[in-house]
mmCIF file of C-alpha atoms and ligand atoms in Angstrom:
data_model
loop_
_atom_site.group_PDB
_atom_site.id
_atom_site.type_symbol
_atom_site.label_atom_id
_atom_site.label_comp_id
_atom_site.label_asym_id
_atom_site.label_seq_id
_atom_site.Cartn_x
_atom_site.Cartn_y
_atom_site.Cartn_z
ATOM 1 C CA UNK A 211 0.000 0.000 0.000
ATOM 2 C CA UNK A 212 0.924 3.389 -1.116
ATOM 3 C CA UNK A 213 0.291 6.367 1.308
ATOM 4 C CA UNK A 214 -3.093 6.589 -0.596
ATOM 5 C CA UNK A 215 -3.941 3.232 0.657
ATOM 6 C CA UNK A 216 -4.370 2.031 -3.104
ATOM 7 C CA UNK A 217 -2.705 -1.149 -4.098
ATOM 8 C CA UNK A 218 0.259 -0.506 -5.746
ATOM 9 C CA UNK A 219 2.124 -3.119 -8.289
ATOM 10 C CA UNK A 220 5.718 -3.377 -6.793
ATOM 11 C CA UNK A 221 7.205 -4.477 -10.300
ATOM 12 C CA UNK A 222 5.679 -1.084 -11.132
ATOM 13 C CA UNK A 223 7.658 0.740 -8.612
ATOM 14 C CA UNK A 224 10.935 -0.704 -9.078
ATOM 15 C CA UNK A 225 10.574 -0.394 -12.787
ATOM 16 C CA UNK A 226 9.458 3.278 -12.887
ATOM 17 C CA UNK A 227 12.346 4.038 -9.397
ATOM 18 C CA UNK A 228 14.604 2.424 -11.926
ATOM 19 C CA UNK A 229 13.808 4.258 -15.212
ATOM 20 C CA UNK A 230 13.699 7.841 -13.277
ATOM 21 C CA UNK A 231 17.279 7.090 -12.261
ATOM 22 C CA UNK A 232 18.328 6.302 -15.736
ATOM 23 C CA UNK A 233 16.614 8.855 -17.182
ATOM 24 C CA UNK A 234 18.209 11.734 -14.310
ATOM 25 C CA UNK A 235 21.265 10.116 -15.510
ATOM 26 C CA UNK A 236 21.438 10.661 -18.939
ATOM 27 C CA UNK A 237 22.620 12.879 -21.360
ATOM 28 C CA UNK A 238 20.018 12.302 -23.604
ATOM 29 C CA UNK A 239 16.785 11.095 -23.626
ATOM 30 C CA UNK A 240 13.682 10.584 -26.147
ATOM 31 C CA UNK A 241 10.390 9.247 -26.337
ATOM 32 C CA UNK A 242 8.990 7.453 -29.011
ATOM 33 C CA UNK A 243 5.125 8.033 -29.168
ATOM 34 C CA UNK A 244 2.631 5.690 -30.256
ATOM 35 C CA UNK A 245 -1.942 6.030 -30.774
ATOM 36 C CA UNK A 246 -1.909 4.425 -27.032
ATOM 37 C CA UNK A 247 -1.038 8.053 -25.536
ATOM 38 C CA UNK A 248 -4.204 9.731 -27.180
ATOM 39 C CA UNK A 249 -6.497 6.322 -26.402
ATOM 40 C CA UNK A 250 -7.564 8.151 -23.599
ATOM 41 C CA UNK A 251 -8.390 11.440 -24.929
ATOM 42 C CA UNK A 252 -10.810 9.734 -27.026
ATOM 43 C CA UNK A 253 -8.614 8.389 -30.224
ATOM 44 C CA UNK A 254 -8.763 4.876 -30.682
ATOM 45 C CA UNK A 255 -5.712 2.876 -31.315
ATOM 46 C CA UNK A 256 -4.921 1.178 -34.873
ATOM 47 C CA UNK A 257 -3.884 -2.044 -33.253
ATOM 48 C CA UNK A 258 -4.979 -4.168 -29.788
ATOM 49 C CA UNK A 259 -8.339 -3.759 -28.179
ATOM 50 C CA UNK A 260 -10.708 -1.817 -30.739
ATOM 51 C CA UNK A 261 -8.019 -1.699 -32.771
ATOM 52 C CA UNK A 262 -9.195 0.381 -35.965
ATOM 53 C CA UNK A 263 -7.867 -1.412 -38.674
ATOM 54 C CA UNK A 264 -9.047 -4.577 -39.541
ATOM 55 C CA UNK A 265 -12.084 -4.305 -36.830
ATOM 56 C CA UNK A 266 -13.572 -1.107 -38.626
ATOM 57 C CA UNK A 267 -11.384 -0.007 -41.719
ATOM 58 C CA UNK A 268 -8.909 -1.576 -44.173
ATOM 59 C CA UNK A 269 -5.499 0.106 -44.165
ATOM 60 C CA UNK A 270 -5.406 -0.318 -47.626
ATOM 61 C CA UNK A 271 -8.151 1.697 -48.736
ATOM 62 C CA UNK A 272 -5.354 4.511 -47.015
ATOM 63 C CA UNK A 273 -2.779 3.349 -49.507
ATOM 64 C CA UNK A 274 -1.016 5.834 -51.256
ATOM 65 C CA UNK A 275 -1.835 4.127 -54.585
ATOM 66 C CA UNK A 276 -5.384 4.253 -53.566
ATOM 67 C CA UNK A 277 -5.172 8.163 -53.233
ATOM 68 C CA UNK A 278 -3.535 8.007 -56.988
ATOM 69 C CA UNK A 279 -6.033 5.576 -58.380
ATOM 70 C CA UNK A 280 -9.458 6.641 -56.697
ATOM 71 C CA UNK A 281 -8.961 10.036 -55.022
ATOM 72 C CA UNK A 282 -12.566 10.728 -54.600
ATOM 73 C CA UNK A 283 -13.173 7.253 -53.048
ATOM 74 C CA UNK A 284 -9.620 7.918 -50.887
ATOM 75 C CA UNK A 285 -11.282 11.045 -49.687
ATOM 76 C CA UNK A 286 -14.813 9.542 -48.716
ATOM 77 C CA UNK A 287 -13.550 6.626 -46.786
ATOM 78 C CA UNK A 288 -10.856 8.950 -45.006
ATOM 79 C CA UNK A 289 -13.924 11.465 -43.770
ATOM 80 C CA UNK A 290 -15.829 8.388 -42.448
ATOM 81 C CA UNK A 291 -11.951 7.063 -40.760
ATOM 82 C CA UNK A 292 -11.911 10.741 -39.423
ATOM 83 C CA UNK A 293 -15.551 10.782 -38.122
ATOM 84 C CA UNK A 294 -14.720 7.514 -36.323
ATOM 85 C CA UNK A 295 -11.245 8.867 -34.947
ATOM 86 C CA UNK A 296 -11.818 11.921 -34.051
ATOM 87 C CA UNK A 297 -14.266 12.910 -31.097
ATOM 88 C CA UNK A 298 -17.142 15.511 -31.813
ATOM 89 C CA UNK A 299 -16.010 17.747 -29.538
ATOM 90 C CA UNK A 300 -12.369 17.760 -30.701
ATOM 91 C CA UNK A 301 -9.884 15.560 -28.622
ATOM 92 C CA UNK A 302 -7.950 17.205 -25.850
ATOM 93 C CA UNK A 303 -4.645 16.505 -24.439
ATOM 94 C CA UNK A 304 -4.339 13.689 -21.513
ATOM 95 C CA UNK A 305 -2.090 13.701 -18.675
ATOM 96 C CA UNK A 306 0.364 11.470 -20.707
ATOM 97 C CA UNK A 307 1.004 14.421 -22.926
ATOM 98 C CA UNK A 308 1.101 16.859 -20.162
ATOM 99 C CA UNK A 309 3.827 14.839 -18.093
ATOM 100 C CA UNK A 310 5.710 14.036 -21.974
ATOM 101 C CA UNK A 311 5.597 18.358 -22.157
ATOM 102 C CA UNK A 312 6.978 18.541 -18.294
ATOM 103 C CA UNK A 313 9.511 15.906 -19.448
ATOM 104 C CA UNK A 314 10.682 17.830 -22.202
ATOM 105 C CA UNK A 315 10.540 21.407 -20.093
ATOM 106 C CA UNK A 316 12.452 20.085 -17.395
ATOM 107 C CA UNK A 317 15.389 18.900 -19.705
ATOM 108 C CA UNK A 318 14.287 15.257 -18.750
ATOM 109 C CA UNK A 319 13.610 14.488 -22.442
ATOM 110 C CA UNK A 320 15.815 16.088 -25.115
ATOM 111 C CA UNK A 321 13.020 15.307 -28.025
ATOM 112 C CA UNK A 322 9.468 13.605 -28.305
ATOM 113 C CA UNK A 323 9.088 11.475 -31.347
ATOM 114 C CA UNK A 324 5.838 11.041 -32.700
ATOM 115 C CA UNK A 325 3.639 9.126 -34.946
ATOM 116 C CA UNK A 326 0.149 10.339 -33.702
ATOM 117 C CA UNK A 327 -0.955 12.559 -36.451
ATOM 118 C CA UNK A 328 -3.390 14.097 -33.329
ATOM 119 C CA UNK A 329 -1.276 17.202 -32.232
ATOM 120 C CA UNK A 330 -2.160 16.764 -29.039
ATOM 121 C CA UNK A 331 2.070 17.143 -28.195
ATOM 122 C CA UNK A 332 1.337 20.893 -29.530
ATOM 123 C CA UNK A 333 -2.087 21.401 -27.886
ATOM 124 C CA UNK A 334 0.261 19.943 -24.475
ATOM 125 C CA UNK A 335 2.645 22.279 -25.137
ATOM 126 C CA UNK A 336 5.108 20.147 -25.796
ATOM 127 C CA UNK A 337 8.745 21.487 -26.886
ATOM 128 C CA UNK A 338 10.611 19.610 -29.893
ATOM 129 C CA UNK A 339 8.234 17.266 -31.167
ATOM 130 C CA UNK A 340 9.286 15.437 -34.301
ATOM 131 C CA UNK A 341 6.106 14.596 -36.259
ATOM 132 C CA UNK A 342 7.487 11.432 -38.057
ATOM 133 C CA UNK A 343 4.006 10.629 -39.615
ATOM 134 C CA UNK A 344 2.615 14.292 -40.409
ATOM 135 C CA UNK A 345 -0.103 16.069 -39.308
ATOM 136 C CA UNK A 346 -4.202 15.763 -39.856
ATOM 137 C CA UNK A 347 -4.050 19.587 -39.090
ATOM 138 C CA UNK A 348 -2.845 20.288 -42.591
ATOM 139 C CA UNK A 349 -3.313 19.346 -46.411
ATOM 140 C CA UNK A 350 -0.913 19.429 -49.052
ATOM 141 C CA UNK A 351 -1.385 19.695 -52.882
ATOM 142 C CA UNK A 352 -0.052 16.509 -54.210
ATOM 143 C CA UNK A 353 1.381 18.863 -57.321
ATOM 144 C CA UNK A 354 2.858 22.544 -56.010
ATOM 145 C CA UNK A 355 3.066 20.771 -52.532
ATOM 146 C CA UNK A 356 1.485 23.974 -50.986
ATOM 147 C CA UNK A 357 0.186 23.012 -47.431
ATOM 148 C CA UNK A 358 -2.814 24.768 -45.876
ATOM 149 C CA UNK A 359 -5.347 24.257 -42.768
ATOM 150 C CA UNK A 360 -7.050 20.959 -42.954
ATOM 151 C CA UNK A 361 -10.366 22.228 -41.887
ATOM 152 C CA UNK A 362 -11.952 24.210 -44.612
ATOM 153 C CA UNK A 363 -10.708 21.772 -47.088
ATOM 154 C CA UNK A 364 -12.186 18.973 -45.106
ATOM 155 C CA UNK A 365 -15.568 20.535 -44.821
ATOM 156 C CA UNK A 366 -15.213 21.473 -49.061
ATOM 157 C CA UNK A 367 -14.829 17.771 -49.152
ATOM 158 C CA UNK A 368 -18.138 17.057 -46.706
ATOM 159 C CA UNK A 369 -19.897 19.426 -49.116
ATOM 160 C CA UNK A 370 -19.173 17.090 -51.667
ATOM 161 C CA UNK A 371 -16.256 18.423 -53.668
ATOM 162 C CA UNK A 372 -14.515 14.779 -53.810
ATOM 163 C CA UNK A 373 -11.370 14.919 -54.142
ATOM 164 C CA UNK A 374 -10.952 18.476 -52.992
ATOM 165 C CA UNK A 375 -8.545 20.415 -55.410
ATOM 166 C CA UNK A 376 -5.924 23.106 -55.089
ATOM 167 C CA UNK A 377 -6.183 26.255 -57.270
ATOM 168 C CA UNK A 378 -3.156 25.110 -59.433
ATOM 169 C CA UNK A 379 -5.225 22.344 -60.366
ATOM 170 C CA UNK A 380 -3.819 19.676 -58.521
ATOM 171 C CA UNK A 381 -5.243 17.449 -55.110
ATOM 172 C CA UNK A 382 -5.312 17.809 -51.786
ATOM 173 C CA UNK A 383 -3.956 15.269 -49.577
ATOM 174 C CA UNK A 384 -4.118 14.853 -45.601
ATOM 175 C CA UNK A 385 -0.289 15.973 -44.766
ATOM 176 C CA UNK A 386 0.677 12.540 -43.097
ATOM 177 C CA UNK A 387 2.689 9.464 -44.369
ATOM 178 C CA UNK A 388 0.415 7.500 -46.033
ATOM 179 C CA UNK A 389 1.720 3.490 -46.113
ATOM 180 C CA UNK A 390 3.552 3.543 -49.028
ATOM 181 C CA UNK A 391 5.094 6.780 -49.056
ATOM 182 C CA UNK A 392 8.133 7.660 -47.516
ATOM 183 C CA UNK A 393 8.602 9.525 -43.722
ATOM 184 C CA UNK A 394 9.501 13.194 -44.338
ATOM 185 C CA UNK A 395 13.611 13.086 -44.641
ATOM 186 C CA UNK A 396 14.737 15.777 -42.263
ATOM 187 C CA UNK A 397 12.175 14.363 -39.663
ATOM 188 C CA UNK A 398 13.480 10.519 -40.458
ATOM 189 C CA UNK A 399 17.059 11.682 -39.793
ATOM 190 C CA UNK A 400 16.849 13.877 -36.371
ATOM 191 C CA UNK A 401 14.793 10.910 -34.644
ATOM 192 C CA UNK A 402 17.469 8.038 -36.156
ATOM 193 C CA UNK A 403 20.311 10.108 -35.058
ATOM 194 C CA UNK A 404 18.446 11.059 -32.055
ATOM 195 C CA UNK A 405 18.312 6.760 -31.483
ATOM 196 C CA UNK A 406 21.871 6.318 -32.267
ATOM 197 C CA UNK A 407 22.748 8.991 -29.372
ATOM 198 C CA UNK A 408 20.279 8.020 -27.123
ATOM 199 C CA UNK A 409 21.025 6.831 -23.836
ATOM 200 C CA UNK A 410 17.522 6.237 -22.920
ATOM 201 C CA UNK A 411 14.958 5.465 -25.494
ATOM 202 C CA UNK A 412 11.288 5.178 -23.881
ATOM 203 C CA UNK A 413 8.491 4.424 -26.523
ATOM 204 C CA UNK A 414 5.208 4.988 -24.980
ATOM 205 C CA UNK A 415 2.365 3.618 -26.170
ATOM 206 C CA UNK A 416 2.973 1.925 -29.850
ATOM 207 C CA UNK A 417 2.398 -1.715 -31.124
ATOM 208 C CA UNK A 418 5.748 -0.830 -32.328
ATOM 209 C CA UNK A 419 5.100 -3.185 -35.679
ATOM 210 C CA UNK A 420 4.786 -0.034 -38.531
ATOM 211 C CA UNK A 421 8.634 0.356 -40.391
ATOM 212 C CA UNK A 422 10.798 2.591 -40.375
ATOM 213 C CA UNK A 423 9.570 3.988 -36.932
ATOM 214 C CA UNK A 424 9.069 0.342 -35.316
ATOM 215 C CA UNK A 425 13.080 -0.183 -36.188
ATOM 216 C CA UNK A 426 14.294 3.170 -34.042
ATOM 217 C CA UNK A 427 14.633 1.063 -31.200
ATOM 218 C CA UNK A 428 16.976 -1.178 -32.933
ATOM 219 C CA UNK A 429 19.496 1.978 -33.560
ATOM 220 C CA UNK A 430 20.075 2.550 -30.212
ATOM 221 C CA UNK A 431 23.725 2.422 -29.447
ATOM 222 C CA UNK A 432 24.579 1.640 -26.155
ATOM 223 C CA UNK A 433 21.362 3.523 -24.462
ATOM 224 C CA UNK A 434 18.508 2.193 -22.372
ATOM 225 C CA UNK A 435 15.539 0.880 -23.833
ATOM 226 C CA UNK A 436 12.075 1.334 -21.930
ATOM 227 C CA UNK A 437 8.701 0.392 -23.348
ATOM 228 C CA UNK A 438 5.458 1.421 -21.879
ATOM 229 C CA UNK A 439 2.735 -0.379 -23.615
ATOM 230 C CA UNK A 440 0.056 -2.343 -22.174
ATOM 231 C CA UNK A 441 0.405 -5.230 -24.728
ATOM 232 C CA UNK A 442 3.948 -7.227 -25.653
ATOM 233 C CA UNK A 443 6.177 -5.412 -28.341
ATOM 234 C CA UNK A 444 8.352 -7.286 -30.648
ATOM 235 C CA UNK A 445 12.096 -5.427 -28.786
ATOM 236 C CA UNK A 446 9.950 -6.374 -25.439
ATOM 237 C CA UNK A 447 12.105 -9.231 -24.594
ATOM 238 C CA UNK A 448 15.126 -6.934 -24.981
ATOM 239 C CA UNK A 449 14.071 -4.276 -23.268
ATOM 240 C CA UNK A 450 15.856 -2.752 -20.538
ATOM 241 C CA UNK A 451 12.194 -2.076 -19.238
ATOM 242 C CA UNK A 452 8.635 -3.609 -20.403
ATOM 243 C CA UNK A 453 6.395 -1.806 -18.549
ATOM 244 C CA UNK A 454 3.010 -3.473 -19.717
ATOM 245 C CA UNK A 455 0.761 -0.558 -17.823
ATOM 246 C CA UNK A 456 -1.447 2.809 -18.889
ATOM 247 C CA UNK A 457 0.815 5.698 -20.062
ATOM 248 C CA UNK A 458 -1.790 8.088 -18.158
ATOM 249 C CA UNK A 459 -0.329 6.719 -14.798
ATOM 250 C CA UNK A 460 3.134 5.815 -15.758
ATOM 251 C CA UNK A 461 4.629 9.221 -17.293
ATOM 252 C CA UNK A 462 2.814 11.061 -14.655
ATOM 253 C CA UNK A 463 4.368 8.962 -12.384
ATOM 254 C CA UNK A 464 7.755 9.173 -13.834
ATOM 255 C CA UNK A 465 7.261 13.067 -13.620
ATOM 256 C CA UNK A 466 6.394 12.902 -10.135
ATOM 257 C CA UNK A 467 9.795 10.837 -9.131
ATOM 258 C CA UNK A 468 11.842 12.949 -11.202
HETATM 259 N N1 LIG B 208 -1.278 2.856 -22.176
HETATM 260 C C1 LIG B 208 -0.289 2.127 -22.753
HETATM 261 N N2 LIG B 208 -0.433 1.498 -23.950
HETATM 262 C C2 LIG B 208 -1.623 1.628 -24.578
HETATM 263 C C3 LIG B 208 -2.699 2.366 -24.040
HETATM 264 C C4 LIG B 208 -2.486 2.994 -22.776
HETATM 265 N N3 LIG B 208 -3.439 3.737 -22.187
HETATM 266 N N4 LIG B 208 -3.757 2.273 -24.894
HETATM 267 C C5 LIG B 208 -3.352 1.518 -25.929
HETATM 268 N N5 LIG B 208 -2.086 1.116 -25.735
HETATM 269 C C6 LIG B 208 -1.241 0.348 -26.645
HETATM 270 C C7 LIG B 208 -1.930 -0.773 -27.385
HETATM 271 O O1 LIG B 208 -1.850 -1.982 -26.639
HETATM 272 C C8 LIG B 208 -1.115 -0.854 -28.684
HETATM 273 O O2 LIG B 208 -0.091 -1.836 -28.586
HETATM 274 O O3 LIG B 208 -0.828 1.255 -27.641
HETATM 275 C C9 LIG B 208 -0.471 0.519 -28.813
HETATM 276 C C10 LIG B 208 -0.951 1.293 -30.029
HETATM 277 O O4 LIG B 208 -0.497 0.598 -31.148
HETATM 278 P P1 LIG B 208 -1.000 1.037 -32.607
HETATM 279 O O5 LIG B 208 -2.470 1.237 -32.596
HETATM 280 O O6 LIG B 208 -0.399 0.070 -33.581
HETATM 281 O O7 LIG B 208 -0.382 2.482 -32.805
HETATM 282 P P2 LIG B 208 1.050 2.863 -33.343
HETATM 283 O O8 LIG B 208 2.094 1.957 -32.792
HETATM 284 O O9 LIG B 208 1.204 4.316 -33.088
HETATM 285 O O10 LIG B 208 0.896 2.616 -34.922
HETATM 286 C C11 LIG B 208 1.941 3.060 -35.755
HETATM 287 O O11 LIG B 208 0.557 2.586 -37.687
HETATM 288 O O12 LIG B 208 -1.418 2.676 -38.862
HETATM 289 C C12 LIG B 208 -0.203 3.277 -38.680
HETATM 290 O O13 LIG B 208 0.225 5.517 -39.160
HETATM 291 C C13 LIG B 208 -0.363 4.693 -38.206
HETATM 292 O O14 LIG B 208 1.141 5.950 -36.802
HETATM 293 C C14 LIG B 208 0.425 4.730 -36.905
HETATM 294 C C15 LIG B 208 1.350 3.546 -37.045
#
């Protein structure tokens, strides 16, 4: 028992007494972010437990050759993926993004890498995020690659302009890596070199099974490796830490020791 009276999990304690030491230790730290930090502000996850893919949508209808081949029927299924995702009332940050922003204030965390596409880091105000996948807050036109707001061009798109255009003629895209397309370069590069120099690397919160990001772990040099993730991971058997519990208690947690 915990001066709260609750139960607390002793593994838990040790782990997270453990990880705070390493991570006051180190000269650098990141986090790699994964959909299970924004499950609780209301975004489901792609994988485990109402997992959207598979259960609800098909990935591939996502597919960057299904935005070149059908862009109309891209954009209609990714306003119904987006009605599913995203809560009415707009998602708000969690206390897992608040204690990732005090991690990064502090000088506990050098950089939060993410794949959520959410911008809840932002909303958090969270310094140095690297957005590996892109953003849902922005389009871009898939020929003068000018970006703009995502919402007015979403709600052309609801009125039934399918797929919405750009006025040099060409079509808007969501600004995020669809599968199939590449991560954007500069973005790619900071978080591997960010890995390599790493000498604790904490992914919170990812299935950890989408390339390149999934394979950041393995480019850690000599650094610690902590997962937080409530199911199994495929670098969770070499993990310096597999913490298999909520990231709303954990990286508050972790805040708290540190
Ligand atoms: N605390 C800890 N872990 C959680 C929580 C939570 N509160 N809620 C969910 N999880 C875990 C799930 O068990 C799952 O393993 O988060 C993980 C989320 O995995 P995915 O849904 O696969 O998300 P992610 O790893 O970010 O996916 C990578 O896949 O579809 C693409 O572009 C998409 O960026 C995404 C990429």
């Amino acid at each position: 028992m915990d001066e709260s009276g609750s139960e607390v999990d002793t593994d838990l304690c040790g782990s997270l007494t453990g990880l705070a030491g390493d991570l006051r230790a180190a000269d650098t730290a990141v986090a790699l972010i994964g959909a299970g930090l924004s499950a609780a502000s209301g975004i489901p996850t792609f994988r485990g437990e109402d997992g959207v893919w598979g259960e609800v949508f098909d990935p591939a209808a996502f597919h960057r050759s299904r935005f070149e081949r059908d862009p109309a029927g891209f954009w209609r299924d990714r306003l119904d993926l987006y009605d599913h995702m995203e809560p009415t009332d707009g998602a708000e940050p969690n206390p897992a993004h608040y204690a990732l922003a005090e991690l990064v204030d502090d000088g506990v965390l050098d950089a939060v890498i993410t794949q959520n596409t959410d911008g809840l880091h932002s909303a958090a105000g969270t310094g140095n995020v690297i957005e590996l996948h892109g953003s849902n807050a922005r389009v871009v036109c898939d020929r003068c690659e000018s970006t703009r707001k995502a919402g007015p061009v979403r709600r052309r798109a609801r009125g039934g302009e399918l797929p919405p255009t750009c006025p040099c003629g060409g079509i808007y895209k969501p600004d995020v890596v669809l599968f199939g397309e590449l991560l954007p370069a500069v973005a790619h590069s900071r978080a591997e070199r960010l890995a390599a120099e790493s000498d604790v690397f904490l992914v919170a919160g990812s299935s950890l099974t989408v390339d390149p990001a999934a394979s950041l772990p393995a480019r850690i040099g000599t650094g610690t490796l902590a997962i937080c993730n409530l199911e199994r991971t495929r670098y969770s058997d070499t993990a310096a830490y597999d913490i298999r519990a909520d990231v709303t208690t954990v990286l508050p947690a972790l805040v708290r020791l540190l």
